[in-house]
Amino acid sequence: MNKLSDAIGKICEALLPIPEEFYIGNSNSSICVCTLSSIKLLKEIKNSEIIDKIAIAGILFTENKGIDSMIKHVNENKKIKTIIVCGKEVWGHKSGHSLFQLHQNGIDNDNRIINSTSPDPFLTVSKLEVQYFQKEITLVNLINETNTIRSSTGMQISWLSPLGPMTAVFAQAISKASTDEAQSFNFK
């Protein structure tokens, strides 16, 4: 990092302090949710049954300190295997974009996230910590999805009939929004 970006970062910290906001859920879960800049979505997750099914939910505002914290957390919590990245992308910082670039490309010798278009994508974590993140963590890209996560369960039966392949699907919504159109049976 250069001195100008360090100075701008210090000014931003003083004028616009960003709290590290996250909520702990089920310590046995292997799933995390990152809501990027969508604080309202984070609060909805915290206040729903979803928090009991995930390890942690939090925001990610910055392409440097925020991603550093996330990489350290997954390296310290080896049960975590999946991070669902949702919510609105952070204007200017593009932290979601940088997270996916880090996962795909890693960091260069200056600890800069390779192919990131964020203004200051320099990390302090080690290459070894980044490599663990790349190898062991699956990222699910739901960037710009701001609706509360829904869940369902069901089963599908497929068979070859004299008329050709047939499929019957039975499903039940576990959590849904009022605008969802749930379908409990489908036959093809």
PDB file of C-alpha atoms in Angstrom:
ATOM      1  CA  MET A   1       0.000   0.000   0.000  1.00  0.00           C
ATOM      2  CA  ASN A   2       1.181   3.535  -0.587  1.00  0.00           C
ATOM      3  CA  LYS A   3       1.191   6.444   1.848  1.00  0.00           C
ATOM      4  CA  LEU A   4      -1.733   8.216   0.158  1.00  0.00           C
ATOM      5  CA  SER A   5      -4.019   5.185   0.425  1.00  0.00           C
ATOM      6  CA  ASP A   6      -2.904   4.677   4.057  1.00  0.00           C
ATOM      7  CA  ALA A   7      -3.768   8.310   4.845  1.00  0.00           C
ATOM      8  CA  ILE A   8      -7.154   8.063   3.096  1.00  0.00           C
ATOM      9  CA  GLY A   9      -7.851   4.836   4.993  1.00  0.00           C
ATOM     10  CA  LYS A  10      -7.086   6.530   8.341  1.00  0.00           C
ATOM     11  CA  ILE A  11      -9.376   9.458   7.469  1.00  0.00           C
ATOM     12  CA  CYS A  12     -12.191   7.056   6.512  1.00  0.00           C
ATOM     13  CA  GLU A  13     -11.731   5.111   9.768  1.00  0.00           C
ATOM     14  CA  ALA A  14     -12.045   8.341  11.776  1.00  0.00           C
ATOM     15  CA  LEU A  15     -14.970   9.825   9.846  1.00  0.00           C
ATOM     16  CA  LEU A  16     -16.854   6.663   8.875  1.00  0.00           C
ATOM     17  CA  PRO A  17     -16.009   3.920  11.350  1.00  0.00           C
ATOM     18  CA  ILE A  18     -17.254   0.568  10.090  1.00  0.00           C
ATOM     19  CA  PRO A  19     -18.227  -1.840  12.842  1.00  0.00           C
ATOM     20  CA  GLU A  20     -17.348  -5.471  12.351  1.00  0.00           C
ATOM     21  CA  GLU A  21     -20.871  -6.831  12.493  1.00  0.00           C
ATOM     22  CA  PHE A  22     -21.556 -10.557  12.601  1.00  0.00           C
ATOM     23  CA  TYR A  23     -23.757 -13.054  14.419  1.00  0.00           C
ATOM     24  CA  ILE A  24     -22.764 -16.498  15.610  1.00  0.00           C
ATOM     25  CA  GLY A  25     -25.167 -19.347  14.880  1.00  0.00           C
ATOM     26  CA  ASN A  26     -24.667 -23.109  15.086  1.00  0.00           C
ATOM     27  CA  SER A  27     -21.027 -23.982  15.821  1.00  0.00           C
ATOM     28  CA  ASN A  28     -21.513 -27.404  14.194  1.00  0.00           C
ATOM     29  CA  SER A  29     -22.594 -25.938  10.847  1.00  0.00           C
ATOM     30  CA  SER A  30     -20.233 -25.837   7.879  1.00  0.00           C
ATOM     31  CA  ILE A  31     -22.085 -22.924   6.212  1.00  0.00           C
ATOM     32  CA  CYS A  32     -21.516 -19.169   6.569  1.00  0.00           C
ATOM     33  CA  VAL A  33     -23.456 -16.281   5.048  1.00  0.00           C
ATOM     34  CA  CYS A  34     -21.831 -13.022   3.962  1.00  0.00           C
ATOM     35  CA  THR A  35     -24.360 -10.256   3.222  1.00  0.00           C
ATOM     36  CA  LEU A  36     -21.805  -7.772   1.821  1.00  0.00           C
ATOM     37  CA  SER A  37     -23.283  -4.275   2.469  1.00  0.00           C
ATOM     38  CA  SER A  38     -26.863  -5.452   3.151  1.00  0.00           C
ATOM     39  CA  ILE A  39     -27.255  -4.803   6.873  1.00  0.00           C
ATOM     40  CA  LYS A  40     -31.050  -5.252   6.687  1.00  0.00           C
ATOM     41  CA  LEU A  41     -30.586  -8.740   5.195  1.00  0.00           C
ATOM     42  CA  LEU A  42     -28.088  -9.583   7.950  1.00  0.00           C
ATOM     43  CA  LYS A  43     -30.638  -8.558  10.599  1.00  0.00           C
ATOM     44  CA  GLU A  44     -33.353 -10.652   8.887  1.00  0.00           C
ATOM     45  CA  ILE A  45     -31.069 -13.693   8.968  1.00  0.00           C
ATOM     46  CA  LYS A  46     -30.185 -13.041  12.617  1.00  0.00           C
ATOM     47  CA  ASN A  47     -33.881 -12.879  13.545  1.00  0.00           C
ATOM     48  CA  SER A  48     -34.934 -15.992  11.595  1.00  0.00           C
ATOM     49  CA  GLU A  49     -34.499 -19.741  12.027  1.00  0.00           C
ATOM     50  CA  ILE A  50     -31.686 -19.564   9.473  1.00  0.00           C
ATOM     51  CA  ILE A  51     -29.187 -18.429  12.124  1.00  0.00           C
ATOM     52  CA  ASP A  52     -29.643 -21.821  13.838  1.00  0.00           C
ATOM     53  CA  LYS A  53     -28.572 -23.612  10.653  1.00  0.00           C
ATOM     54  CA  ILE A  54     -25.432 -21.607   9.820  1.00  0.00           C
ATOM     55  CA  ALA A  55     -22.147 -21.090  11.662  1.00  0.00           C
ATOM     56  CA  ILE A  56     -21.932 -17.321  11.272  1.00  0.00           C
ATOM     57  CA  ALA A  57     -23.493 -14.468   9.296  1.00  0.00           C
ATOM     58  CA  GLY A  58     -21.802 -11.142   8.723  1.00  0.00           C
ATOM     59  CA  ILE A  59     -21.169  -8.155   6.493  1.00  0.00           C
ATOM     60  CA  LEU A  60     -18.158  -7.525   4.248  1.00  0.00           C
ATOM     61  CA  PHE A  61     -17.613  -3.857   3.474  1.00  0.00           C
ATOM     62  CA  THR A  62     -13.935  -3.751   2.496  1.00  0.00           C
ATOM     63  CA  GLU A  63     -11.699  -5.521   0.025  1.00  0.00           C
ATOM     64  CA  ASN A  64      -8.782  -5.594   2.465  1.00  0.00           C
ATOM     65  CA  LYS A  65      -9.433  -5.684   6.233  1.00  0.00           C
ATOM     66  CA  GLY A  66     -12.818  -7.353   5.805  1.00  0.00           C
ATOM     67  CA  ILE A  67     -11.467 -10.113   3.572  1.00  0.00           C
ATOM     68  CA  ASP A  68      -8.459 -10.495   5.907  1.00  0.00           C
ATOM     69  CA  SER A  69     -10.880 -11.132   8.806  1.00  0.00           C
ATOM     70  CA  MET A  70     -12.856 -13.648   6.761  1.00  0.00           C
ATOM     71  CA  ILE A  71      -9.745 -15.583   5.687  1.00  0.00           C
ATOM     72  CA  LYS A  72      -8.454 -15.697   9.269  1.00  0.00           C
ATOM     73  CA  HIS A  73     -11.847 -16.897  10.533  1.00  0.00           C
ATOM     74  CA  VAL A  74     -12.109 -19.827   8.083  1.00  0.00           C
ATOM     75  CA  ASN A  75      -8.506 -20.808   8.827  1.00  0.00           C
ATOM     76  CA  GLU A  76      -9.283 -20.870  12.568  1.00  0.00           C
ATOM     77  CA  ASN A  77     -12.635 -22.660  12.131  1.00  0.00           C
ATOM     78  CA  LYS A  78     -11.936 -25.730  10.029  1.00  0.00           C
ATOM     79  CA  LYS A  79     -15.583 -26.906  10.104  1.00  0.00           C
ATOM     80  CA  ILE A  80     -16.518 -24.098   7.726  1.00  0.00           C
ATOM     81  CA  LYS A  81     -16.675 -25.357   4.139  1.00  0.00           C
ATOM     82  CA  THR A  82     -19.196 -23.086   2.335  1.00  0.00           C
ATOM     83  CA  ILE A  83     -19.693 -19.327   2.244  1.00  0.00           C
ATOM     84  CA  ILE A  84     -22.864 -17.965   0.666  1.00  0.00           C
ATOM     85  CA  VAL A  85     -22.070 -14.454  -0.623  1.00  0.00           C
ATOM     86  CA  CYS A  86     -25.258 -12.427  -1.040  1.00  0.00           C
ATOM     87  CA  GLY A  87     -26.600  -8.910  -0.608  1.00  0.00           C
ATOM     88  CA  LYS A  88     -25.711  -5.711  -2.396  1.00  0.00           C
ATOM     89  CA  GLU A  89     -22.159  -5.302  -3.653  1.00  0.00           C
ATOM     90  CA  VAL A  90     -20.239  -2.562  -1.867  1.00  0.00           C
ATOM     91  CA  TRP A  91     -20.096   0.449  -4.162  1.00  0.00           C
ATOM     92  CA  GLY A  92     -16.510   1.549  -4.699  1.00  0.00           C
ATOM     93  CA  HIS A  93     -14.855  -1.210  -2.677  1.00  0.00           C
ATOM     94  CA  LYS A  94     -16.338  -4.150  -4.630  1.00  0.00           C
ATOM     95  CA  SER A  95     -15.551  -6.498  -1.766  1.00  0.00           C
ATOM     96  CA  GLY A  96     -17.666  -9.344  -3.186  1.00  0.00           C
ATOM     97  CA  HIS A  97     -15.849  -9.131  -6.516  1.00  0.00           C
ATOM     98  CA  SER A  98     -12.496  -9.152  -4.709  1.00  0.00           C
ATOM     99  CA  LEU A  99     -13.476 -12.163  -2.598  1.00  0.00           C
ATOM    100  CA  PHE A 100     -14.291 -14.208  -5.717  1.00  0.00           C
ATOM    101  CA  GLN A 101     -11.086 -13.036  -7.454  1.00  0.00           C
ATOM    102  CA  LEU A 102      -9.093 -14.083  -4.377  1.00  0.00           C
ATOM    103  CA  HIS A 103     -10.744 -17.498  -4.367  1.00  0.00           C
ATOM    104  CA  GLN A 104     -10.056 -17.982  -8.068  1.00  0.00           C
ATOM    105  CA  ASN A 105      -6.632 -16.346  -8.459  1.00  0.00           C
ATOM    106  CA  GLY A 106      -5.009 -15.873  -5.035  1.00  0.00           C
ATOM    107  CA  ILE A 107      -2.544 -13.100  -4.218  1.00  0.00           C
ATOM    108  CA  ASP A 108       0.638 -11.917  -5.880  1.00  0.00           C
ATOM    109  CA  ASN A 109       4.030 -11.365  -4.206  1.00  0.00           C
ATOM    110  CA  ASP A 110       2.849  -7.969  -2.896  1.00  0.00           C
ATOM    111  CA  ASN A 111      -0.239  -9.600  -1.298  1.00  0.00           C
ATOM    112  CA  ARG A 112      -2.499  -7.917  -3.849  1.00  0.00           C
ATOM    113  CA  ILE A 113      -5.593  -9.872  -4.898  1.00  0.00           C
ATOM    114  CA  ILE A 114      -4.887 -10.942  -8.490  1.00  0.00           C
ATOM    115  CA  ASN A 115      -7.365  -9.491 -11.057  1.00  0.00           C
ATOM    116  CA  SER A 116      -9.264  -7.453  -8.459  1.00  0.00           C
ATOM    117  CA  THR A 117     -10.575  -4.106  -9.733  1.00  0.00           C
ATOM    118  CA  SER A 118     -11.094  -2.818  -6.182  1.00  0.00           C
ATOM    119  CA  PRO A 119      -9.153   0.324  -5.244  1.00  0.00           C
ATOM    120  CA  ASP A 120      -7.032  -1.221  -2.450  1.00  0.00           C
ATOM    121  CA  PRO A 121      -7.069  -5.050  -2.625  1.00  0.00           C
ATOM    122  CA  PHE A 122      -4.011  -5.678  -0.454  1.00  0.00           C
ATOM    123  CA  LEU A 123      -4.188  -8.308   2.282  1.00  0.00           C
ATOM    124  CA  THR A 124      -2.110  -9.046   5.378  1.00  0.00           C
ATOM    125  CA  VAL A 125      -2.908 -12.781   5.579  1.00  0.00           C
ATOM    126  CA  SER A 126      -0.304 -15.288   4.451  1.00  0.00           C
ATOM    127  CA  LYS A 127      -0.263 -17.119   1.133  1.00  0.00           C
ATOM    128  CA  LEU A 128      -0.732 -20.338   3.110  1.00  0.00           C
ATOM    129  CA  GLU A 129      -3.965 -18.987   4.655  1.00  0.00           C
ATOM    130  CA  VAL A 130      -5.182 -17.904   1.194  1.00  0.00           C
ATOM    131  CA  GLN A 131      -4.357 -21.324  -0.252  1.00  0.00           C
ATOM    132  CA  TYR A 132      -6.393 -23.026   2.487  1.00  0.00           C
ATOM    133  CA  PHE A 133      -9.319 -20.700   1.634  1.00  0.00           C
ATOM    134  CA  GLN A 134      -8.983 -21.523  -2.082  1.00  0.00           C
ATOM    135  CA  LYS A 135      -8.734 -25.275  -1.556  1.00  0.00           C
ATOM    136  CA  GLU A 136     -11.158 -25.919   1.310  1.00  0.00           C
ATOM    137  CA  ILE A 137     -13.913 -23.312   0.929  1.00  0.00           C
ATOM    138  CA  THR A 138     -16.731 -23.293  -1.635  1.00  0.00           C
ATOM    139  CA  LEU A 139     -18.146 -19.853  -2.480  1.00  0.00           C
ATOM    140  CA  VAL A 140     -21.764 -19.546  -3.614  1.00  0.00           C
ATOM    141  CA  ASN A 141     -22.328 -16.414  -5.700  1.00  0.00           C
ATOM    142  CA  LEU A 142     -25.661 -14.778  -4.867  1.00  0.00           C
ATOM    143  CA  ILE A 143     -24.325 -11.218  -5.107  1.00  0.00           C
ATOM    144  CA  ASN A 144     -27.189  -8.690  -5.392  1.00  0.00           C
ATOM    145  CA  GLU A 145     -29.719 -11.189  -3.988  1.00  0.00           C
ATOM    146  CA  THR A 146     -31.249  -9.332  -1.041  1.00  0.00           C
ATOM    147  CA  ASN A 147     -34.225 -11.505  -0.183  1.00  0.00           C
ATOM    148  CA  THR A 148     -33.994 -13.619   2.929  1.00  0.00           C
ATOM    149  CA  ILE A 149     -32.657 -17.046   2.122  1.00  0.00           C
ATOM    150  CA  ARG A 150     -35.366 -19.661   1.713  1.00  0.00           C
ATOM    151  CA  SER A 151     -35.206 -23.385   2.256  1.00  0.00           C
ATOM    152  CA  SER A 152     -37.168 -26.418   1.177  1.00  0.00           C
ATOM    153  CA  THR A 153     -37.043 -30.172   1.235  1.00  0.00           C
ATOM    154  CA  GLY A 154     -38.385 -32.849  -1.042  1.00  0.00           C
ATOM    155  CA  MET A 155     -37.741 -35.865  -3.193  1.00  0.00           C
ATOM    156  CA  GLN A 156     -37.769 -36.794  -6.835  1.00  0.00           C
ATOM    157  CA  ILE A 157     -38.691 -40.121  -8.407  1.00  0.00           C
ATOM    158  CA  SER A 158     -37.636 -40.824 -11.995  1.00  0.00           C
ATOM    159  CA  TRP A 159     -38.341 -43.894 -14.098  1.00  0.00           C
ATOM    160  CA  LEU A 160     -38.410 -45.101 -17.678  1.00  0.00           C
ATOM    161  CA  SER A 161     -41.968 -45.756 -18.824  1.00  0.00           C
ATOM    162  CA  PRO A 162     -43.212 -47.062 -22.192  1.00  0.00           C
ATOM    163  CA  LEU A 163     -43.974 -43.397 -23.003  1.00  0.00           C
ATOM    164  CA  GLY A 164     -40.443 -42.257 -22.152  1.00  0.00           C
ATOM    165  CA  PRO A 165     -38.731 -40.899 -19.039  1.00  0.00           C
ATOM    166  CA  MET A 166     -41.098 -39.724 -16.270  1.00  0.00           C
ATOM    167  CA  THR A 167     -40.367 -37.681 -13.158  1.00  0.00           C
ATOM    168  CA  ALA A 168     -42.477 -36.888 -10.102  1.00  0.00           C
ATOM    169  CA  VAL A 169     -41.273 -34.223  -7.674  1.00  0.00           C
ATOM    170  CA  PHE A 170     -42.675 -33.793  -4.163  1.00  0.00           C
ATOM    171  CA  ALA A 171     -41.552 -30.670  -2.271  1.00  0.00           C
ATOM    172  CA  GLN A 172     -42.309 -28.745   0.902  1.00  0.00           C
ATOM    173  CA  ALA A 173     -41.205 -25.183   1.669  1.00  0.00           C
ATOM    174  CA  ILE A 174     -39.528 -24.853   5.064  1.00  0.00           C
ATOM    175  CA  SER A 175     -39.144 -21.072   4.980  1.00  0.00           C
ATOM    176  CA  LYS A 176     -40.535 -18.836   2.249  1.00  0.00           C
ATOM    177  CA  ALA A 177     -41.438 -15.234   1.506  1.00  0.00           C
ATOM    178  CA  SER A 178     -45.027 -14.108   1.084  1.00  0.00           C
ATOM    179  CA  THR A 179     -44.327 -13.441  -2.610  1.00  0.00           C
ATOM    180  CA  ASP A 180     -43.087 -16.997  -3.321  1.00  0.00           C
ATOM    181  CA  GLU A 181     -45.249 -19.352  -5.365  1.00  0.00           C
ATOM    182  CA  ALA A 182     -44.743 -22.712  -3.686  1.00  0.00           C
ATOM    183  CA  GLN A 183     -45.451 -25.871  -5.632  1.00  0.00           C
ATOM    184  CA  SER A 184     -45.661 -29.107  -3.654  1.00  0.00           C
ATOM    185  CA  PHE A 185     -46.031 -31.529  -6.583  1.00  0.00           C
ATOM    186  CA  ASN A 186     -44.767 -31.549 -10.168  1.00  0.00           C
ATOM    187  CA  PHE A 187     -45.059 -34.320 -12.747  1.00  0.00           C
ATOM    188  CA  LYS A 188     -43.112 -34.432 -16.023  1.00  0.00           C
TER     189      LYS A 188
END
